[in-house]
Coordinates of N, CA and C in Angstrom, one line a residue:
M229 N -124.6 -9.1 58.0 CA -124.1 -7.9 57.4 C -123.6 -6.8 58.4
F230 N -124.4 -6.7 59.5 CA -124.0 -5.7 60.5 C -122.6 -6.1 61.1
R231 N -122.4 -7.4 61.3 CA -121.1 -7.8 61.8 C -119.9 -7.4 60.9
L232 N -120.2 -7.6 59.6 CA -119.2 -7.3 58.6 C -118.9 -5.8 58.6
L233 N -119.9 -5.0 58.6 CA -119.7 -3.5 58.7 C -119.0 -3.1 59.9
T234 N -119.3 -3.7 61.1 CA -118.7 -3.4 62.3 C -117.2 -3.8 62.3
A235 N -116.9 -4.9 61.7 CA -115.5 -5.4 61.6 C -114.7 -4.5 60.7
L236 N -115.3 -4.0 59.6 CA -114.6 -3.1 58.7 C -114.4 -1.8 59.3
A237 N -115.3 -1.3 60.1 CA -115.2 0.0 60.8 C -114.1 -0.1 61.8
Q238 N -114.0 -1.2 62.6 CA -113.0 -1.3 63.6 C -111.6 -1.4 62.9
R239 N -111.5 -2.1 61.8 CA -110.2 -2.2 61.1 C -109.8 -0.9 60.6
L240 N -110.7 -0.1 60.0 CA -110.4 1.2 59.5 C -110.0 2.2 60.7
L241 N -110.6 2.1 61.8 CA -110.2 2.9 63.0 C -108.8 2.6 63.5
R242 N -108.5 1.3 63.5 CA -107.2 0.8 63.9 C -106.1 1.4 63.0
S243 N -106.4 1.3 61.7 CA -105.4 1.8 60.7 C -105.2 3.3 60.8
L244 N -106.3 4.0 61.0 CA -106.3 5.4 61.2 C -105.5 5.8 62.4
A245 N -105.7 5.1 63.5 CA -105.0 5.3 64.8 C -103.5 5.0 64.6
L246 N -103.1 4.0 63.8 CA -101.7 3.7 63.6 C -101.1 4.8 62.8
V247 N -101.7 5.3 61.8 CA -101.2 6.4 60.9 C -101.0 7.6 61.8
I248 N -101.9 8.0 62.6 CA -101.8 9.1 63.5 C -100.6 8.9 64.5
L249 N -100.5 7.7 65.1 CA -99.4 7.5 66.0 C -98.1 7.6 65.3
L250 N -97.9 7.0 64.1 CA -96.7 7.1 63.4 C -96.3 8.5 63.0
T251 N -97.3 9.3 62.7 CA -97.1 10.7 62.4 C -96.6 11.5 63.6
L252 N -97.2 11.2 64.7 CA -96.8 11.9 66.0 C -95.4 11.5 66.4
I253 N -95.1 10.2 66.3 CA -93.7 9.7 66.6 C -92.7 10.4 65.7
N254 N -93.0 10.4 64.4 CA -92.0 11.0 63.5 C -91.8 12.5 63.8
S255 N -92.9 13.2 64.1 CA -92.7 14.7 64.4 C -92.0 14.9 65.7
L256 N -92.1 14.0 66.7 CA -91.5 14.2 68.0 C -90.1 13.7 68.0
I257 N -89.7 12.7 67.3 CA -88.4 12.1 67.4 C -87.5 12.7 66.4
L258 N -87.9 13.0 65.2 CA -87.0 13.5 64.1 C -87.2 14.9 63.7
P259 N -87.6 15.8 64.6 CA -87.8 17.2 64.1 C -86.5 17.9 63.8
A260 N -85.4 17.7 64.5 CA -84.2 18.4 64.3 C -83.6 18.0 62.9
A261 N -83.6 16.7 62.6 CA -83.0 16.2 61.3 C -83.9 16.7 60.2
T262 N -85.2 16.7 60.3 CA -86.0 17.1 59.3 C -85.9 18.6 59.0
W263 N -85.8 19.4 60.1 CA -85.6 20.8 60.0 C -84.3 21.2 59.3
A264 N -83.2 20.5 59.8 CA -81.9 20.8 59.3 C -81.8 20.5 57.8
A265 N -82.4 19.4 57.4 CA -82.3 19.0 56.0 C -83.1 20.0 55.1
S266 N -84.2 20.6 55.6 CA -85.0 21.5 54.8 C -84.7 23.0 54.9
S267 N -83.7 23.3 55.8 CA -83.5 24.7 56.1 C -82.3 25.3 55.5
G268 N -81.5 24.5 54.8 CA -80.3 25.1 54.2 C -79.1 25.3 55.2
L269 N -79.2 24.5 56.3 CA -78.1 24.6 57.3 C -76.9 23.9 56.8
G270 N -75.7 24.1 57.4 CA -74.5 23.5 57.0 C -73.6 24.4 56.2
V271 N -72.5 23.8 55.7 CA -71.6 24.5 54.9 C -71.7 24.2 53.4
D272 N -71.8 25.2 52.6 CA -72.0 25.1 51.2 C -70.9 25.9 50.5
N273 N -70.0 25.3 49.8 CA -68.9 26.0 49.1 C -68.1 26.8 50.1
G274 N -67.8 26.3 51.3 CA -67.0 27.0 52.3 C -67.7 28.1 53.0
H275 N -69.0 28.2 52.9 CA -69.8 29.3 53.6 C -71.0 28.7 54.3
L276 N -71.2 29.3 55.5 CA -72.5 29.1 56.2 C -73.6 29.8 55.5
S277 N -74.8 29.4 55.7 CA -76.0 30.0 55.0 C -76.1 31.5 55.4
S278 N -76.6 32.3 54.6 CA -76.8 33.7 54.9 C -78.1 33.8 55.8
C279 N -78.2 34.9 56.4 CA -79.4 35.1 57.3 C -80.6 35.6 56.5
P280 N -81.8 35.2 57.0 CA -83.0 35.7 56.3 C -83.2 37.2 56.7
A281 N -84.2 37.9 56.1 CA -84.3 39.3 56.4 C -84.8 39.6 57.8
S282 N -85.3 38.7 58.5 CA -85.8 38.9 59.9 C -84.6 39.2 60.8
D283 N -84.9 39.8 62.0 CA -83.9 40.2 63.0 C -83.6 39.1 64.0
N284 N -83.6 37.9 63.6 CA -83.4 36.8 64.5 C -82.2 35.9 64.1
C285 N -81.2 36.5 63.5 CA -80.1 35.7 63.0 C -78.8 36.6 63.0
V286 N -77.7 35.9 63.2 CA -76.4 36.6 63.0 C -75.5 35.6 62.3
V287 N -74.6 36.1 61.5 CA -73.6 35.2 60.8 C -72.3 36.0 60.6
S288 N -71.2 35.2 60.6 CA -69.9 35.8 60.4 C -69.4 35.8 59.0
Q289 N -70.1 35.2 58.1 CA -69.6 35.2 56.7 C -70.7 35.9 55.8
D290 N -70.2 36.9 55.1 CA -71.1 37.6 54.2 C -72.3 38.2 54.8
G291 N -72.3 38.6 56.0 CA -73.5 39.2 56.6 C -73.6 40.7 56.3
D292 N -74.8 41.1 56.1 CA -75.1 42.5 56.0 C -74.9 43.2 57.4
P293 N -74.8 44.5 57.5 CA -74.5 45.1 58.8 C -75.5 44.7 59.9
K294 N -76.7 44.5 59.6 CA -77.7 44.1 60.6 C -77.4 42.7 61.2
H295 N -76.9 41.8 60.3 CA -76.7 40.4 60.7 C -75.3 40.0 61.0
A296 N -74.3 40.9 60.7 CA -72.9 40.5 60.8 C -72.4 40.4 62.3
I297 N -71.5 39.4 62.4 CA -70.9 39.2 63.7 C -69.5 38.7 63.3
D298 N -68.5 39.1 64.2 CA -67.1 38.6 63.9 C -66.9 37.2 64.1
P299 N -66.1 36.5 63.3 CA -65.8 35.1 63.6 C -64.9 35.0 64.9
I300 N -64.8 33.8 65.4 CA -64.0 33.6 66.6 C -62.6 33.2 66.2
A301 N -61.6 34.0 66.6 CA -60.2 33.7 66.2 C -59.7 32.8 67.3
Y302 N -58.7 31.9 66.8 CA -58.0 31.1 67.8 C -56.6 31.0 67.4
H303 N -55.7 30.7 68.4 CA -54.3 30.6 68.1 C -53.6 29.3 68.5
I304 N -54.5 28.3 68.6 CA -54.0 26.9 68.9 C -54.3 26.0 67.7
D305 N -54.0 24.8 67.8 CA -54.3 23.8 66.8 C -55.8 23.7 66.5
R306 N -56.1 23.5 65.3 CA -57.6 23.5 64.9 C -58.4 22.5 65.6
D307 N -57.8 21.3 65.7 CA -58.5 20.2 66.4 C -58.7 20.5 67.9
A308 N -57.7 21.1 68.5 CA -57.8 21.5 69.9 C -58.8 22.6 70.1
A309 N -58.9 23.5 69.2 CA -59.9 24.6 69.2 C -61.3 24.0 69.1
R310 N -61.5 23.0 68.2 CA -62.7 22.3 68.0 C -63.2 21.6 69.3
K311 N -62.2 20.9 69.9 CA -62.5 20.1 71.2 C -62.9 21.1 72.3
T312 N -62.2 22.2 72.4 CA -62.4 23.2 73.4 C -63.8 23.8 73.2
L313 N -64.2 24.1 72.0 CA -65.5 24.6 71.7 C -66.6 23.6 72.1
L314 N -66.4 22.3 71.8 CA -67.4 21.3 72.2 C -67.5 21.2 73.7
K315 N -66.4 21.4 74.4 CA -66.5 21.4 75.9 C -67.3 22.6 76.3
A316 N -67.0 23.8 75.7 CA -67.7 25.0 76.1 C -69.2 24.9 75.9
L317 N -69.6 24.2 74.8 CA -71.0 24.1 74.5 C -71.7 23.2 75.5
T318 N -71.0 22.4 76.2 CA -71.7 21.5 77.2 C -72.2 22.3 78.4
V319 N -71.7 23.5 78.6 CA -72.2 24.4 79.7 C -73.1 25.5 79.2
V320 N -73.3 25.6 78.0 CA -74.3 26.6 77.5 C -75.7 26.1 77.8
P321 N -76.5 26.8 78.6 CA -77.8 26.3 79.0 C -78.7 25.9 77.8
R322 N -79.3 24.7 78.0 CA -80.3 24.2 77.1 C -79.8 24.1 75.7
T323 N -78.5 23.7 75.5 CA -77.9 23.6 74.2 C -77.4 22.2 74.1
E324 N -77.6 21.6 72.9 CA -77.2 20.2 72.6 C -76.6 20.2 71.2
V325 N -75.4 19.6 71.1 CA -74.8 19.4 69.8 C -75.4 18.2 69.2
I326 N -75.9 18.4 67.9 CA -76.6 17.3 67.2 C -75.8 16.8 66.0
E327 N -74.8 17.5 65.6 CA -74.0 17.1 64.4 C -72.6 17.7 64.6
Q328 N -71.6 16.9 64.3 CA -70.3 17.4 64.3 C -69.4 16.6 63.3
T329 N -68.6 17.3 62.6 CA -67.6 16.7 61.7 C -66.2 17.4 62.1
D330 N -65.2 17.1 61.3 CA -63.9 17.7 61.6 C -63.9 19.2 61.4
N331 N -64.8 19.7 60.6 CA -64.8 21.2 60.4 C -66.2 21.9 60.6
Y332 N -67.1 21.2 61.2 CA -68.4 21.8 61.4 C -69.1 21.2 62.6
I333 N -69.8 22.1 63.3 CA -70.6 21.7 64.5 C -72.0 22.4 64.4
H334 N -73.0 21.6 64.6 CA -74.4 22.1 64.6 C -75.0 21.8 66.0
A335 N -75.5 22.8 66.7 CA -76.1 22.6 68.0 C -77.5 23.3 67.9
L336 N -78.3 22.8 68.8 CA -79.7 23.3 69.0 C -79.7 24.0 70.4
S337 N -80.3 25.1 70.5 CA -80.4 25.8 71.7 C -81.9 26.2 71.9
K338 N -82.4 25.8 73.1 CA -83.9 26.1 73.3 C -84.1 27.2 74.3
S339 N -85.1 28.0 74.1 CA -85.4 29.1 75.0 C -86.0 28.5 76.3
R340 N -85.8 29.2 77.4 CA -86.2 28.6 78.7 C -87.7 28.4 78.8
I341 N -88.5 29.4 78.5 CA -89.9 29.3 78.8 C -90.7 28.6 77.6
F342 N -90.6 29.2 76.4 CA -91.4 28.7 75.3 C -90.8 27.6 74.5
K343 N -89.5 27.2 74.8 CA -88.8 26.2 74.1 C -88.6 26.4 72.6
F344 N -88.5 27.7 72.2 CA -88.2 28.0 70.8 C -86.8 27.4 70.5
I345 N -86.6 27.0 69.3 CA -85.3 26.4 69.0 C -84.5 27.3 68.1
D346 N -83.2 27.5 68.4 CA -82.3 28.2 67.6 C -81.3 27.2 67.1
D347 N -80.9 27.4 65.8 CA -79.8 26.6 65.2 C -78.5 27.4 65.4
V348 N -77.5 26.8 66.0 CA -76.2 27.4 66.2 C -75.2 26.6 65.5
E349 N -74.4 27.3 64.6 CA -73.5 26.6 63.7 C -72.1 27.2 63.8
F350 N -71.1 26.3 63.7 CA -69.7 26.7 63.8 C -69.0 26.0 62.6
Y351 N -68.2 26.8 61.9 CA -67.4 26.2 60.7 C -66.0 26.6 60.9
F352 N -65.1 25.6 60.8 CA -63.7 25.7 60.9 C -63.1 25.6 59.4
P353 N -62.9 26.8 58.7 CA -62.4 26.7 57.4 C -60.9 26.2 57.4
P354 N -60.5 25.5 56.3 CA -59.1 25.1 56.2 C -58.2 26.3 56.0
N355 N -57.0 26.3 56.5 CA -56.0 27.3 56.3 C -56.4 28.7 56.9
E356 N -57.3 28.7 57.9 CA -57.7 29.9 58.6 C -57.8 29.6 60.1
S357 N -57.3 30.5 60.9 CA -57.4 30.3 62.4 C -58.6 31.0 62.9
V358 N -59.8 30.8 62.3 CA -61.0 31.4 62.8 C -62.1 30.3 62.8
I359 N -63.1 30.5 63.6 CA -64.3 29.7 63.6 C -65.5 30.7 63.1
H360 N -66.0 30.3 61.9 CA -67.2 31.1 61.5 C -68.4 30.6 62.2
V361 N -69.3 31.6 62.5 CA -70.4 31.3 63.3 C -71.7 31.7 62.7
R362 N -72.8 31.0 63.0 CA -74.1 31.4 62.6 C -75.1 31.0 63.7
S363 N -76.0 31.8 64.1 CA -77.0 31.5 65.1 C -78.3 32.1 64.6
A364 N -79.4 31.3 64.5 CA -80.6 31.8 63.9 C -81.8 31.1 64.6
A365 N -82.8 31.9 64.9 CA -84.1 31.4 65.4 C -84.8 30.7 64.3
R366 N -85.6 29.7 64.6 CA -86.3 29.0 63.6 C -87.7 29.7 63.3
V367 N -88.2 30.4 64.3 CA -89.5 31.1 64.1 C -89.4 32.5 64.6
G368 N -90.3 33.3 64.2 CA -90.4 34.7 64.6 C -89.7 35.7 63.8
E369 N -89.9 36.9 64.2 CA -89.2 38.0 63.4 C -88.0 38.6 64.2
S370 N -88.1 38.6 65.5 CA -87.1 39.1 66.4 C -86.7 38.2 67.5
D371 N -85.5 38.1 67.9 CA -85.1 37.3 69.0 C -84.6 38.1 70.2
L372 N -84.8 39.4 70.1 CA -84.4 40.4 71.1 C -82.9 40.3 71.4
G373 N -82.1 39.9 70.4 CA -80.6 39.9 70.5 C -80.1 38.6 71.1
V374 N -80.9 37.6 71.3 CA -80.5 36.4 72.0 C -79.4 35.7 71.2
N375 N -79.5 35.6 69.9 CA -78.5 34.8 69.2 C -77.1 35.5 69.2
R376 N -77.1 36.8 69.1 CA -75.9 37.6 69.1 C -75.2 37.4 70.5
R377 N -76.0 37.6 71.6 CA -75.5 37.5 72.9 C -74.9 36.1 73.2
R378 N -75.6 35.1 72.7 CA -75.2 33.7 72.9 C -73.8 33.5 72.3
L379 N -73.6 33.9 71.1 CA -72.3 33.8 70.4 C -71.2 34.6 71.1
E380 N -71.6 35.8 71.5 CA -70.6 36.6 72.2 C -70.2 36.0 73.5
Q381 N -71.1 35.3 74.2 CA -70.8 34.6 75.5 C -69.9 33.4 75.2
I382 N -70.1 32.7 74.1 CA -69.3 31.6 73.7 C -67.9 32.1 73.4
R383 N -67.8 33.2 72.7 CA -66.5 33.9 72.3 C -65.7 34.2 73.6
L384 N -66.4 34.8 74.6 CA -65.7 35.1 75.8 C -65.3 33.9 76.6
A385 N -66.1 32.8 76.6 CA -65.7 31.6 77.3 C -64.5 31.0 76.6
L386 N -64.4 31.0 75.3 CA -63.3 30.5 74.6 C -62.0 31.3 74.8
R387 N -62.2 32.6 74.9 CA -61.1 33.5 75.2 C -60.5 33.2 76.6
D388 N -61.5 32.9 77.6 CA -61.0 32.6 78.9 C -60.3 31.2 78.9
L389 N -60.6 30.4 78.0 CA -59.9 29.1 77.9 C -58.7 29.1 77.1
N390 N -58.3 30.3 76.7 CA -57.0 30.6 75.9 C -56.9 29.9 74.6
I391 N -58.0 29.9 73.9 CA -57.8 29.4 72.5 C -57.4 30.5 71.6

């Protein structure tokens, strides 16, 4: 009887360890996709999501005065502007493009010390020569202006590249 109980306990512990391991793997490998799916990111009816009430987000579409930022204008072909933006994003520190289509780019940008993640989005609407932008911290109430400064630096970099 003791052997049977010991075998059952060992089997239960192995199953529990497997469940914990799979949960950890899921949370470490797929956090970006899970977050993006549940956070309302992306383009909906030609618009990027609005900002929450907190001070850690800026958006170029329908933003209130606290969250508003100008879109990035360009004067070249839309596809060329998109490719130039993708090149510029490769030199933005701790930033990685995780999704891209012909009219949308989603990147993640991590803070240097605490590794907080910001979602940075770019939307190329049809029949307009602008890139609508949105950058938002995932956590906290304030980003001390980091999201706005990041987008303004990207704007300046694109201006220097003559888009």
